[in-house]
Coordinates of C-alpha atoms in Angstrom, one line a residue:
Chain A
M281 CA 38.8 66.5 14.9
T282 CA 36.6 65.5 12.0
D283 CA 33.9 67.6 12.4
A284 CA 33.5 70.0 9.8
R285 CA 33.3 73.3 11.0
P286 CA 31.8 76.1 8.8
G287 CA 33.2 78.9 6.9
Y288 CA 35.8 76.9 4.9
G289 CA 35.9 74.3 2.1
S290 CA 32.5 72.6 1.8
P291 CA 33.7 68.8 1.9
S292 CA 31.9 66.7 -0.6
V293 CA 29.9 63.8 1.4
S294 CA 32.4 61.2 0.1
S295 CA 35.2 62.6 1.6
I296 CA 33.7 64.1 5.1
G297 CA 35.5 60.9 7.0
V298 CA 38.4 61.1 5.7
P299 CA 41.6 63.2 6.7
M300 CA 42.5 66.3 5.4
V301 CA 46.4 64.9 5.2
E302 CA 47.5 61.8 5.9
A303 CA 51.1 60.0 5.7
R304 CA 52.3 56.8 5.7
R305 CA 56.3 56.3 6.0
V306 CA 57.0 59.2 3.9
Q307 CA 60.5 59.3 2.7
K308 CA 62.3 62.0 1.4
S309 CA 66.1 62.1 0.1
Y310 CA 68.2 64.4 -1.5
G311 CA 70.9 62.6 -3.2
R312 CA 72.5 60.8 -0.1
L313 CA 70.9 62.8 2.5
E314 CA 68.0 61.1 3.9
V315 CA 65.8 64.5 4.9
L316 CA 62.3 62.5 5.9
K317 CA 63.5 59.3 7.4
G318 CA 59.6 57.6 7.1
I319 CA 57.0 60.2 8.4
D320 CA 53.6 59.0 10.3
M321 CA 51.2 62.0 10.4
T322 CA 47.2 62.5 10.3
V323 CA 45.9 66.0 10.2
G324 CA 42.2 66.1 10.5
R325 CA 39.5 68.5 9.2
G326 CA 39.7 71.8 10.6
E327 CA 42.5 70.9 13.0
V328 CA 45.2 73.2 13.7
L329 CA 48.7 71.3 13.7
C330 CA 51.7 73.0 14.6
L331 CA 55.1 71.3 13.6
I332 CA 58.3 72.1 16.1
G333 CA 61.5 70.9 15.9
P334 CA 65.1 72.2 15.5
S335 CA 66.1 73.3 11.7
G336 CA 67.0 70.6 9.5
S337 CA 64.7 68.2 11.1
G338 CA 62.4 68.0 7.8
K339 CA 59.4 70.1 8.8
S340 CA 59.9 72.5 5.7
T341 CA 60.6 69.6 3.5
F342 CA 57.8 67.4 4.7
L343 CA 55.2 70.8 4.4
R344 CA 56.3 71.3 0.8
C345 CA 55.8 67.5 0.1
I346 CA 52.0 68.4 1.0
N347 CA 52.1 70.9 -1.8
H348 CA 53.8 69.4 -4.5
L349 CA 56.9 71.1 -4.1
E350 CA 58.9 68.4 -3.4
K351 CA 58.6 64.8 -4.5
I352 CA 58.7 61.9 -1.8
D353 CA 60.8 58.9 -2.6
G354 CA 58.8 56.5 -0.5
G355 CA 55.7 56.2 1.8
E356 CA 52.4 57.4 1.1
L357 CA 51.0 60.8 1.4
A358 CA 47.5 61.9 0.5
V359 CA 45.5 65.1 0.8
D360 CA 41.8 65.0 1.1
G361 CA 42.0 61.3 0.4
D362 CA 43.9 61.8 -3.1
L363 CA 47.5 60.8 -3.3
V364 CA 50.1 63.6 -4.0
G365 CA 51.3 63.5 -7.0
Y366 CA 49.6 60.4 -8.3
R367 CA 46.1 59.3 -9.7
Q368 CA 45.0 55.9 -9.4
G369 CA 43.5 54.1 -12.5
G370 CA 42.9 50.5 -11.6
D371 CA 45.4 48.8 -10.0
K372 CA 48.1 51.5 -11.6
L373 CA 49.3 54.9 -10.3
Y374 CA 49.4 57.2 -13.0
E375 CA 51.8 60.4 -12.4
L376 CA 50.5 63.7 -12.1
K377 CA 50.7 66.1 -15.5
D378 CA 51.8 69.4 -14.8
N379 CA 48.5 70.9 -15.2
E380 CA 46.9 68.2 -12.9
V381 CA 49.6 69.1 -9.9
C382 CA 48.5 72.8 -10.7
A383 CA 45.2 72.3 -10.2
K384 CA 46.3 70.1 -6.7
R385 CA 48.5 73.2 -5.5
A386 CA 45.3 75.5 -6.1
E387 CA 43.4 73.6 -3.5
I388 CA 46.4 74.0 -1.1
G389 CA 47.2 77.6 0.7
M390 CA 51.2 78.1 1.4
V391 CA 52.5 81.0 3.3
F392 CA 56.4 81.5 3.2
Q393 CA 58.8 82.2 5.8
R394 CA 60.1 85.2 3.0
F395 CA 56.7 86.2 2.1
N396 CA 57.2 85.7 -1.2
L397 CA 55.0 88.8 -2.9
F398 CA 55.5 89.7 -6.8
P399 CA 57.0 93.0 -5.6
H400 CA 56.0 94.2 -9.4
M401 CA 52.5 94.2 -8.7
S402 CA 50.1 96.2 -6.3
V403 CA 49.2 94.3 -3.2
L404 CA 45.7 93.6 -4.8
D405 CA 46.9 92.5 -8.0
N406 CA 48.7 90.1 -5.6
V407 CA 45.7 88.8 -3.7
T408 CA 43.8 88.8 -7.1
S409 CA 46.6 86.7 -9.3
G410 CA 45.3 83.3 -8.2
P411 CA 41.5 83.6 -8.7
V412 CA 41.7 85.8 -12.0
W413 CA 44.5 84.1 -13.3
V414 CA 44.4 80.1 -12.2
K415 CA 40.9 80.5 -11.8
K416 CA 39.9 82.5 -14.6
A417 CA 37.6 84.2 -12.2
P418 CA 36.3 87.7 -13.4
G419 CA 38.3 90.5 -12.6
G420 CA 35.7 92.7 -10.4
P421 CA 33.9 90.1 -8.2
S422 CA 38.0 88.9 -7.6
K423 CA 38.7 92.2 -6.6
D424 CA 36.0 93.0 -4.1
R425 CA 37.0 89.5 -2.6
A426 CA 40.6 90.6 -2.2
R427 CA 39.4 94.0 -0.4
E428 CA 37.4 92.0 1.8
L429 CA 40.3 89.9 2.5
L430 CA 42.5 92.1 2.9
A431 CA 40.5 94.2 5.3
R432 CA 40.2 90.9 7.4
V433 CA 43.8 91.2 7.8
G434 CA 43.6 94.7 8.7
L435 CA 45.2 96.1 5.5
A436 CA 42.2 97.6 3.8
D437 CA 44.3 101.0 3.1
K438 CA 46.9 99.2 1.6
V439 CA 45.6 98.1 -1.8
A440 CA 47.1 100.3 -3.7
N441 CA 51.0 100.1 -2.4
Y442 CA 53.7 97.5 -3.6
P443 CA 54.9 95.2 -1.4
N444 CA 58.6 96.8 -0.9
Q445 CA 56.4 100.0 0.7
L446 CA 54.8 97.4 3.6
S447 CA 56.4 96.2 6.8
G448 CA 57.2 92.6 6.9
G449 CA 54.6 91.7 8.8
Q450 CA 52.0 93.7 6.6
Q451 CA 53.6 91.8 3.5
Q452 CA 53.1 88.6 5.6
R453 CA 49.1 89.4 6.1
V454 CA 49.1 90.1 2.3
A455 CA 50.6 86.7 1.4
I456 CA 48.0 85.0 3.6
A457 CA 45.4 87.1 2.2
R458 CA 46.8 86.3 -1.7
A459 CA 46.5 82.5 -0.4
L460 CA 42.8 82.6 1.1
A461 CA 41.7 84.2 -2.2
M462 CA 42.0 80.2 -3.9
D463 CA 39.8 79.4 -1.3
P464 CA 42.1 76.9 -0.2
K465 CA 40.8 73.7 1.8
L466 CA 44.3 73.4 3.6
M467 CA 46.8 76.1 4.4
L468 CA 50.6 75.7 4.7
F469 CA 52.4 78.0 7.3
D470 CA 56.4 77.6 6.6
E471 CA 57.8 79.8 9.6
P472 CA 55.6 82.7 8.8
T473 CA 57.2 84.3 11.5
S474 CA 60.4 84.1 11.2
A475 CA 61.5 86.5 9.0
L476 CA 59.9 89.3 11.1
D477 CA 60.7 91.7 13.7
P478 CA 59.5 90.9 17.0
E479 CA 57.1 93.2 17.5
L480 CA 55.3 92.5 13.9
V481 CA 54.9 88.8 14.7
G482 CA 51.9 89.5 17.3
D483 CA 49.9 90.8 14.1
V484 CA 50.7 87.7 11.6
L485 CA 49.8 85.2 14.5
D486 CA 46.5 87.0 15.6
V487 CA 45.4 86.5 11.7
M488 CA 46.3 82.8 11.9
R489 CA 44.3 82.7 15.1
D490 CA 41.3 84.2 13.2
L491 CA 41.6 82.0 10.7
A492 CA 42.2 78.7 13.4
R493 CA 39.0 79.9 15.0
D494 CA 36.9 80.0 11.7
G495 CA 37.6 76.3 10.7
M496 CA 40.6 75.8 8.2
T497 CA 42.7 72.8 8.3
M498 CA 46.0 74.2 9.5
I499 CA 49.9 73.0 9.3
V500 CA 51.9 75.2 10.7
V501 CA 56.0 75.2 11.1
T502 CA 57.1 77.3 13.6
H503 CA 58.8 78.4 16.6
E504 CA 56.0 80.2 18.4
M505 CA 55.4 78.1 21.1
G506 CA 52.8 80.1 22.6
F507 CA 51.2 80.5 19.4
A508 CA 51.4 76.3 19.4
R509 CA 50.4 76.3 22.8
E510 CA 47.0 78.6 22.5
V511 CA 46.1 77.5 18.9
G512 CA 46.9 74.3 17.9
D513 CA 44.9 71.1 18.5
T514 CA 48.3 69.0 17.9
V515 CA 52.1 69.6 18.4
V516 CA 54.4 67.5 16.5
F517 CA 58.2 67.2 17.3
M518 CA 60.2 66.5 14.5
D519 CA 63.9 66.0 14.8
G520 CA 66.3 64.3 12.4
G521 CA 63.9 63.7 10.0
V522 CA 61.7 61.6 12.6
V523 CA 58.4 62.6 14.3
V524 CA 60.1 62.2 17.8
E525 CA 56.3 62.7 19.9
Q526 CA 53.0 64.2 19.1
G527 CA 50.4 64.9 21.0
D528 CA 48.1 67.7 22.6
P529 CA 50.2 71.0 22.9
T530 CA 50.0 71.6 26.8
E531 CA 51.1 67.5 27.1
V532 CA 53.8 67.5 24.7
L533 CA 55.3 71.6 25.7
T534 CA 55.0 70.9 29.5
N535 CA 55.2 67.8 30.1
P536 CA 57.5 66.3 27.2
Q537 CA 57.8 62.2 27.4
H538 CA 61.1 62.3 25.3
E539 CA 64.6 63.4 26.0
R540 CA 65.0 65.1 22.6
T541 CA 61.9 66.7 23.1
K542 CA 62.9 68.4 26.6
S543 CA 66.0 69.6 25.5
F544 CA 64.8 70.9 22.9
L545 CA 62.2 72.8 24.9
A546 CA 64.5 73.7 27.3
K547 CA 66.6 76.0 24.6
V548 CA 63.7 77.1 22.8
L549 CA 60.7 78.2 25.9
Chain B
M663 CA 83.4 132.4 13.7
K664 CA 83.7 132.2 10.2
I665 CA 83.8 128.9 8.4
V666 CA 86.3 128.5 5.3
P667 CA 85.0 125.7 3.0
V668 CA 87.5 123.1 1.2
R669 CA 88.8 124.7 -1.9
H670 CA 89.2 122.3 -4.6
P671 CA 92.2 123.8 -6.7
W672 CA 92.4 120.5 -9.3
R673 CA 89.0 120.6 -9.9
W674 CA 89.2 124.1 -11.3
A675 CA 92.4 123.6 -13.3
A676 CA 90.7 120.4 -14.7
S677 CA 87.1 122.9 -15.5
G678 CA 89.7 125.6 -17.4
V679 CA 91.1 122.5 -19.7
I680 CA 87.8 121.4 -20.4
V681 CA 86.7 124.9 -21.3
V682 CA 89.5 125.7 -23.6
L683 CA 88.7 122.0 -25.2
V684 CA 85.5 122.7 -25.8
A685 CA 86.0 126.0 -27.5
M686 CA 88.5 124.5 -29.8
L687 CA 86.0 121.8 -30.8
V688 CA 83.4 124.4 -31.7
N689 CA 86.0 126.3 -33.5
T690 CA 87.0 123.5 -35.5
L691 CA 83.6 122.6 -36.0
V692 CA 81.6 126.0 -37.1
F693 CA 84.4 128.8 -37.6
S694 CA 87.2 126.9 -38.9
H695 CA 87.9 127.4 -42.8
V696 CA 90.6 125.5 -45.1
V697 CA 91.4 125.6 -48.7
R698 CA 90.8 122.7 -51.0
G699 CA 91.3 122.5 -54.7
G700 CA 91.9 126.5 -54.5
T701 CA 89.2 127.1 -52.8
R702 CA 88.3 128.4 -49.4
E703 CA 85.8 126.7 -47.7
G704 CA 84.0 125.5 -44.0
R705 CA 86.3 123.0 -42.7
F706 CA 83.1 120.7 -42.4
Q707 CA 81.1 121.9 -45.2
W708 CA 78.1 122.0 -43.3
G709 CA 76.1 123.3 -46.7
V710 CA 76.9 119.8 -48.2
V711 CA 76.2 118.1 -45.1
G712 CA 72.7 120.1 -45.3
H713 CA 71.7 119.7 -48.4
Y714 CA 72.2 115.7 -48.5
L715 CA 70.7 115.5 -45.0
F716 CA 67.5 115.0 -45.9
A717 CA 67.5 114.0 -49.8
T718 CA 65.4 111.0 -50.8
P719 CA 68.1 108.3 -51.1
I720 CA 69.3 108.9 -47.9
L721 CA 65.2 109.1 -46.2
R722 CA 65.2 105.8 -48.3
G723 CA 68.2 104.2 -46.4
I724 CA 67.0 105.1 -43.1
V725 CA 63.6 103.3 -43.4
V726 CA 65.8 99.6 -44.5
T727 CA 68.2 100.9 -41.9
L728 CA 65.2 101.0 -39.1
E729 CA 63.2 98.0 -40.7
L730 CA 66.4 95.8 -40.4
T731 CA 67.2 97.2 -36.9
V732 CA 63.2 96.6 -35.9
I733 CA 62.8 93.1 -37.6
A734 CA 66.9 91.7 -35.7
M735 CA 65.3 93.1 -32.6
A736 CA 62.3 91.6 -32.3
A737 CA 63.5 88.4 -33.7
G738 CA 66.7 88.4 -31.7
V739 CA 64.5 88.7 -28.6
T740 CA 61.8 86.1 -29.4
I741 CA 64.9 83.9 -30.4
G742 CA 66.3 84.9 -27.3
I743 CA 63.6 84.4 -24.9
I744 CA 62.8 80.7 -26.6
L745 CA 66.8 79.9 -26.2
A746 CA 66.8 80.9 -22.5
V747 CA 63.9 78.7 -21.4
M748 CA 65.4 75.5 -23.2
R749 CA 68.7 76.6 -21.5
L750 CA 67.3 76.4 -18.4
S751 CA 65.0 73.5 -19.3
P752 CA 65.9 70.3 -17.2
S753 CA 65.9 68.2 -20.7
R754 CA 69.8 67.7 -21.3
L755 CA 68.6 67.6 -25.3
L756 CA 67.0 71.1 -25.2
S757 CA 69.7 72.9 -23.0
G758 CA 72.2 71.3 -24.9
S759 CA 70.6 72.1 -28.5
A760 CA 70.2 75.6 -27.2
W761 CA 74.2 75.9 -26.5
I762 CA 74.7 74.2 -29.8
Y763 CA 73.2 77.4 -31.3
I764 CA 74.7 79.7 -28.9
W765 CA 77.9 78.5 -29.6
F766 CA 77.9 78.5 -33.5
F767 CA 76.4 81.9 -33.7
R768 CA 78.7 83.6 -31.5
G769 CA 81.4 81.6 -32.3
T770 CA 81.2 83.5 -35.9
P771 CA 81.6 86.9 -37.1
V772 CA 78.3 88.5 -37.7
L773 CA 79.9 89.8 -41.3
V774 CA 81.0 85.9 -42.2
Q775 CA 77.4 84.9 -41.4
L776 CA 75.6 87.9 -43.5
F777 CA 77.8 86.4 -46.4
F778 CA 77.2 82.7 -45.7
W779 CA 73.1 83.6 -46.1
Y780 CA 73.4 85.7 -49.1
V781 CA 75.5 83.8 -51.2
G782 CA 76.2 80.7 -49.0
I783 CA 72.4 79.6 -49.3
S784 CA 71.7 79.8 -52.5
Y785 CA 74.7 78.2 -53.0
L786 CA 74.5 74.9 -50.8
Y787 CA 70.6 74.6 -51.5
Q788 CA 69.4 75.8 -55.1
H789 CA 65.7 74.9 -54.0
L790 CA 63.9 75.4 -50.8
A791 CA 61.0 73.2 -50.2
L792 CA 58.2 72.6 -47.4
G793 CA 57.1 69.1 -46.8
I794 CA 57.8 66.3 -44.7
P795 CA 60.9 66.0 -43.9
F796 CA 62.6 62.7 -46.2
G797 CA 59.4 62.8 -47.5
T798 CA 56.9 65.0 -50.0
A799 CA 57.8 68.5 -50.6
F800 CA 54.7 70.7 -50.7
F801 CA 55.8 73.3 -52.4
T802 CA 59.5 74.5 -53.6
L803 CA 60.9 78.0 -53.7
N804 CA 64.2 79.1 -55.7
S805 CA 66.6 80.1 -53.2
T806 CA 67.8 83.2 -54.9
T807 CA 64.0 84.8 -55.5
L808 CA 63.1 83.7 -51.7
I809 CA 66.8 85.1 -50.2
T810 CA 67.0 88.7 -51.3
S811 CA 69.8 90.6 -49.7
F812 CA 67.7 92.1 -47.6
V813 CA 66.3 88.8 -46.5
A814 CA 69.9 87.5 -46.3
G815 CA 70.7 90.5 -43.7
A816 CA 67.4 90.5 -41.7
L817 CA 68.1 86.4 -41.3
G818 CA 71.8 86.9 -40.4
L819 CA 71.2 89.6 -37.9
S820 CA 68.2 88.3 -36.0
L821 CA 69.8 84.9 -35.7
N822 CA 73.4 86.0 -34.5
E823 CA 71.4 88.2 -32.5
G824 CA 68.9 85.7 -31.0
A825 CA 72.3 84.3 -29.4
Y826 CA 73.3 87.3 -27.3
M827 CA 69.8 88.2 -26.1
S828 CA 69.4 84.5 -25.1
E829 CA 72.6 85.2 -22.7
I830 CA 70.8 88.0 -21.7
V831 CA 67.4 86.8 -21.0
R832 CA 68.5 83.7 -19.1
A833 CA 70.6 86.4 -17.0
G834 CA 67.1 88.0 -16.2
I835 CA 65.7 85.0 -15.4
I836 CA 68.2 83.1 -12.8
S837 CA 68.2 87.1 -11.4
V838 CA 64.8 86.2 -10.2
D839 CA 64.5 85.0 -6.6
E840 CA 63.3 81.7 -6.5
G841 CA 60.8 82.3 -4.1
Q842 CA 58.7 84.1 -6.8
T843 CA 58.6 81.0 -8.4
E844 CA 57.3 79.1 -5.5
A845 CA 54.8 80.8 -4.7
A846 CA 53.6 81.0 -8.0
A847 CA 53.6 77.6 -7.7
S848 CA 51.5 77.3 -4.6
L849 CA 48.7 79.2 -5.7
G850 CA 48.5 77.2 -8.9
M851 CA 50.0 78.8 -11.9
S852 CA 51.2 77.2 -14.7
K853 CA 55.3 77.0 -15.5
G854 CA 54.1 79.0 -18.8
L855 CA 52.0 81.3 -16.8
T856 CA 54.5 81.6 -14.2
L857 CA 57.0 83.1 -17.0
R858 CA 54.8 85.2 -18.2
K859 CA 53.2 87.1 -15.8
I860 CA 55.8 86.3 -12.6
V861 CA 59.5 85.9 -14.0
L862 CA 59.8 87.6 -17.1
P863 CA 58.4 91.2 -15.9
Q864 CA 60.6 90.7 -12.9
A865 CA 63.5 89.6 -15.2
M866 CA 63.3 92.5 -17.4
R867 CA 64.4 94.7 -14.8
V868 CA 68.0 93.0 -15.4
I869 CA 67.1 92.6 -19.0
I870 CA 66.4 96.2 -20.5
P871 CA 69.8 97.6 -19.9
P872 CA 71.5 95.0 -22.1
T873 CA 69.0 94.5 -24.5
G874 CA 68.9 99.0 -25.0
N875 CA 72.7 98.7 -25.5
E876 CA 71.9 95.9 -28.1
T877 CA 69.2 97.4 -29.6
I878 CA 71.9 100.6 -30.2
S879 CA 74.6 97.8 -31.0
M880 CA 72.2 96.8 -33.7
L881 CA 71.3 100.0 -35.1
K882 CA 74.9 100.5 -36.4
T883 CA 75.5 96.9 -37.1
T884 CA 73.0 97.0 -39.9
S885 CA 75.6 99.4 -41.8
L886 CA 77.4 95.9 -42.1
V887 CA 74.6 94.9 -44.5
S888 CA 76.1 97.2 -46.7
T889 CA 78.3 94.8 -47.9
I890 CA 76.0 92.2 -49.3
S891 CA 74.3 94.9 -51.2
V892 CA 71.3 96.3 -49.2
V893 CA 70.8 99.9 -49.8
E894 CA 70.9 101.1 -46.3
L895 CA 71.5 104.1 -44.1
F896 CA 75.6 104.0 -45.0
Q897 CA 74.9 102.7 -48.6
A898 CA 72.5 105.2 -49.3
T899 CA 75.5 107.7 -48.6
Q900 CA 78.0 105.8 -50.3
N901 CA 76.1 105.8 -53.1
I902 CA 75.8 109.8 -53.4
S903 CA 79.9 110.3 -52.7
N904 CA 80.5 107.6 -55.1
T905 CA 79.7 110.4 -58.2
N906 CA 79.9 113.7 -56.7
Y907 CA 83.2 112.8 -54.5
Q908 CA 81.7 114.5 -51.0
V909 CA 83.0 111.5 -49.2
V910 CA 83.7 113.0 -45.9
P911 CA 80.6 115.2 -45.7
L912 CA 78.2 112.5 -46.6
L913 CA 80.4 110.3 -43.5
T914 CA 78.8 113.2 -41.4
V915 CA 75.3 112.6 -42.9
A916 CA 75.4 109.1 -42.1
S917 CA 77.1 109.9 -38.7
L918 CA 74.7 112.6 -37.5
W919 CA 71.4 110.2 -38.8
Y920 CA 72.9 107.0 -36.3
L921 CA 73.8 109.7 -33.5
F922 CA 69.7 110.8 -33.7
F923 CA 68.2 107.9 -33.4
T924 CA 70.7 106.4 -30.9
S925 CA 70.0 109.2 -28.8
V926 CA 66.4 109.0 -29.2
M927 CA 66.3 105.4 -28.2
T928 CA 68.4 106.0 -25.1
V929 CA 65.8 108.5 -24.1
G930 CA 63.8 105.5 -24.8
Q931 CA 65.3 103.1 -22.8
F932 CA 65.1 105.5 -19.5
Y933 CA 61.6 105.4 -19.7
I934 CA 61.3 101.6 -20.4
E935 CA 63.8 100.9 -17.1
R936 CA 61.6 103.5 -15.2
H937 CA 58.4 101.7 -15.9
Y938 CA 59.9 98.1 -14.4
A939 CA 61.5 99.4 -11.8
R940 CA 58.0 100.1 -10.4
G941 CA 57.9 97.8 -7.1
S942 CA 61.6 97.1 -6.8
S943 CA 62.8 101.0 -5.7
R944 CA 60.9 102.8 -3.1
Q945 CA 61.0 105.5 -5.5
L946 CA 61.2 105.9 -9.5
P947 CA 64.3 107.7 -10.7
P948 CA 63.1 111.3 -11.5
T949 CA 62.1 112.3 -15.2
P950 CA 64.9 114.7 -16.9
F951 CA 61.8 117.2 -16.4
Q952 CA 61.5 116.3 -13.2
R953 CA 65.3 116.6 -12.4
L954 CA 65.1 120.0 -13.8
R955 CA 62.3 121.2 -11.6
M956 CA 64.0 119.7 -8.8
S957 CA 67.2 121.6 -9.4
M958 CA 65.4 125.1 -9.9
R959 CA 63.9 124.3 -6.7
H960 CA 67.5 123.7 -5.1
A961 CA 69.0 126.8 -7.0
R962 CA 67.3 129.2 -4.3
P963 CA 69.5 130.6 -2.0
R964 CA 71.0 128.0 0.8
P965 CA 71.0 128.0 4.3
G966 CA 73.8 129.6 5.8
P967 CA 76.3 127.6 7.6
F968 CA 74.8 127.0 10.8
R969 CA 71.0 127.2 9.3
V970 CA 69.7 123.3 9.3
E971 CA 66.9 122.8 8.0
A972 CA 64.7 119.4 7.3
P973 CA 65.6 117.9 3.9
V974 CA 63.2 118.8 1.6
A975 CA 60.7 116.2 0.3
A976 CA 61.0 115.8 -2.9
T977 CA 57.6 115.3 -4.3
Y978 CA 57.0 113.4 -7.7
D979 CA 53.9 114.1 -9.9

C-alpha cells in the first residue's frame, strides 16, 4: 500500500517509496524477560495495520518502541526511512539527543488506552497544547484548528469542559483530536476502546474509521475484531513476542493458518 | 402515624459542657480582674496590649518577620523543586547529592543551623571569594560584612526549608499518573516543558496543603532568629518588655499578631487549593460566602416527614 492518499502529511519526494514503518528483527527485553523476540513488520503509507493477540504478547511494547517510549535492544526499526532512536552520520550511528527524540515524537500521534488527557486543562487547551507549546504555533489559528478537529470527532460543544466532565468515549475522542492537532504522519492506537463502556466504543471506532478513510497511516492495537476486519488493510497476530501470522484481515480472521491464531480467535470472536 | 426522631442525649450534654467552658473563657479574658502590686487591674491588661499592638517597633518587627517568611519560603520552594527533580533523576550522582543535602539539613536542628550561619561562617571563613575554584578570585568579601544577622537568618531558614519542601514536592510529582508524562512525551514535549506545564500543575494539589502548613510553621519559626539578634516581631516585643516589665501583655501582642497572619494565610491557602482543584473535582468546594448563602437557603422551613423533595441543586456563581 504505497499510494499516498490525499489529506495527510504530504510525503517528501525522496521518501515516497519508503514504507512508513519498517521493523527488522526488533528485540526488546525487560531485564531477563524478552518481550519482543525479533519482530518483522512493514507498514505502508496510508495503510491501517491492526495488531491483535493475547495480553502480554508484546503488541503494546512494539507500539511504544515506534514512538521512542521504549528503547529497542536489537534489530532495526525505522519510521519514514529514519532509524528510531539514532541518526546516521557516515558509518556511525549517533544516539538521538532528547530534543531530537521530542521532534520525532511530535510527528507521530499516539492514543492511549486510558486516554491520558491533561485533567487540569480544558478540552480546547488539551488539543492546542501540542501545537502551541511544542510547535510554537500562534494561539488564535491553533484554537480554530482545535475547534475544527473537535467538531470532526463530534465534540464541538465540549470545548470549554474539563476532561472529567466527559464520558470515557468523549475523552478518547478528545485524545484523538489532541493527537491530530500535531498533524502526525502516523497514528498509533494502544487499545483505544479497551477502557470504554461497550456502548461508547462505537463512537470512537467511527472516528478512527473516518481517519482511515482519509488516508491516515495507522497502527491499531485492538481487541475489536470487527473493526480490524472492516477497516484494517492488514492484521498481524502476535503471541509471546513474535509475529505468528499476518495478512489480509478477512483471510487471517476467518481462515487462520496457525494453531495459536485459531485458538485465540476462537476465544475472542 | 407520628414519627419520633432519634434523640441524642450525649450531644446535648456535650453542648452544655462546651457552653460552660466558653462562658468561663470569655469571663477570664474580658471580665475578671486581679490585684497585682496593690492595684486592681484586668487580668489580661487589654489596655496595655492595645497600647503596644500598633507601636512602631512592633510594626517594624512584623515587617522583618514577614520578610523572612517570604524569603525563606520562596527560596525553600525553589530549592525544594530543584532537589525533588534531582532526587527523581536517573543519575545516581544527582539523586545521591540531593539525598545528602536533605539528610544533613533535616538531621540538624534549625536553631543550631542558624547559629552556624551567624557565627560559624565568619569563624571558619574570614573571607568569601567569587572566582575560579582553586584559582583566581575575582572579588573577595569580608564574611562579617556579608553575613549580617538578617542574612544568616534568611540563609539558615531557606536552606533548612528547602530540605523539607523537596520531600513535599517529590511526593507531589510522584502522585501524578505516569500516563500524563507519556501523553506529553507523545506530543513531543520536552522533559522540562512536561514538568512545568503538565506535572507540576497537577502535583500542586498534593503540594499545596503541606506547603500551607510549612508557611504557617515558617512564620512562627522566624521567631528563632531572635536568638541571633535579628529584631523580628518576637524580639521587638521582648525589647519593650525588657524595659517596662510588661512581659505578659507583650507576649499577648506577639501572639495576636502571629494569629492574625496565620489566619490570613489559612484563608489564602483555601483559595489557592480551590484554584488547583480545577479539573480534578467536578464541583469546586464552596467558598465561605457561598456556604453562608447555601445555609441560609437551607434554613427555610424543612419538608415534613413524608414529603420527599428533589435535592436542591446547588448552583455556584
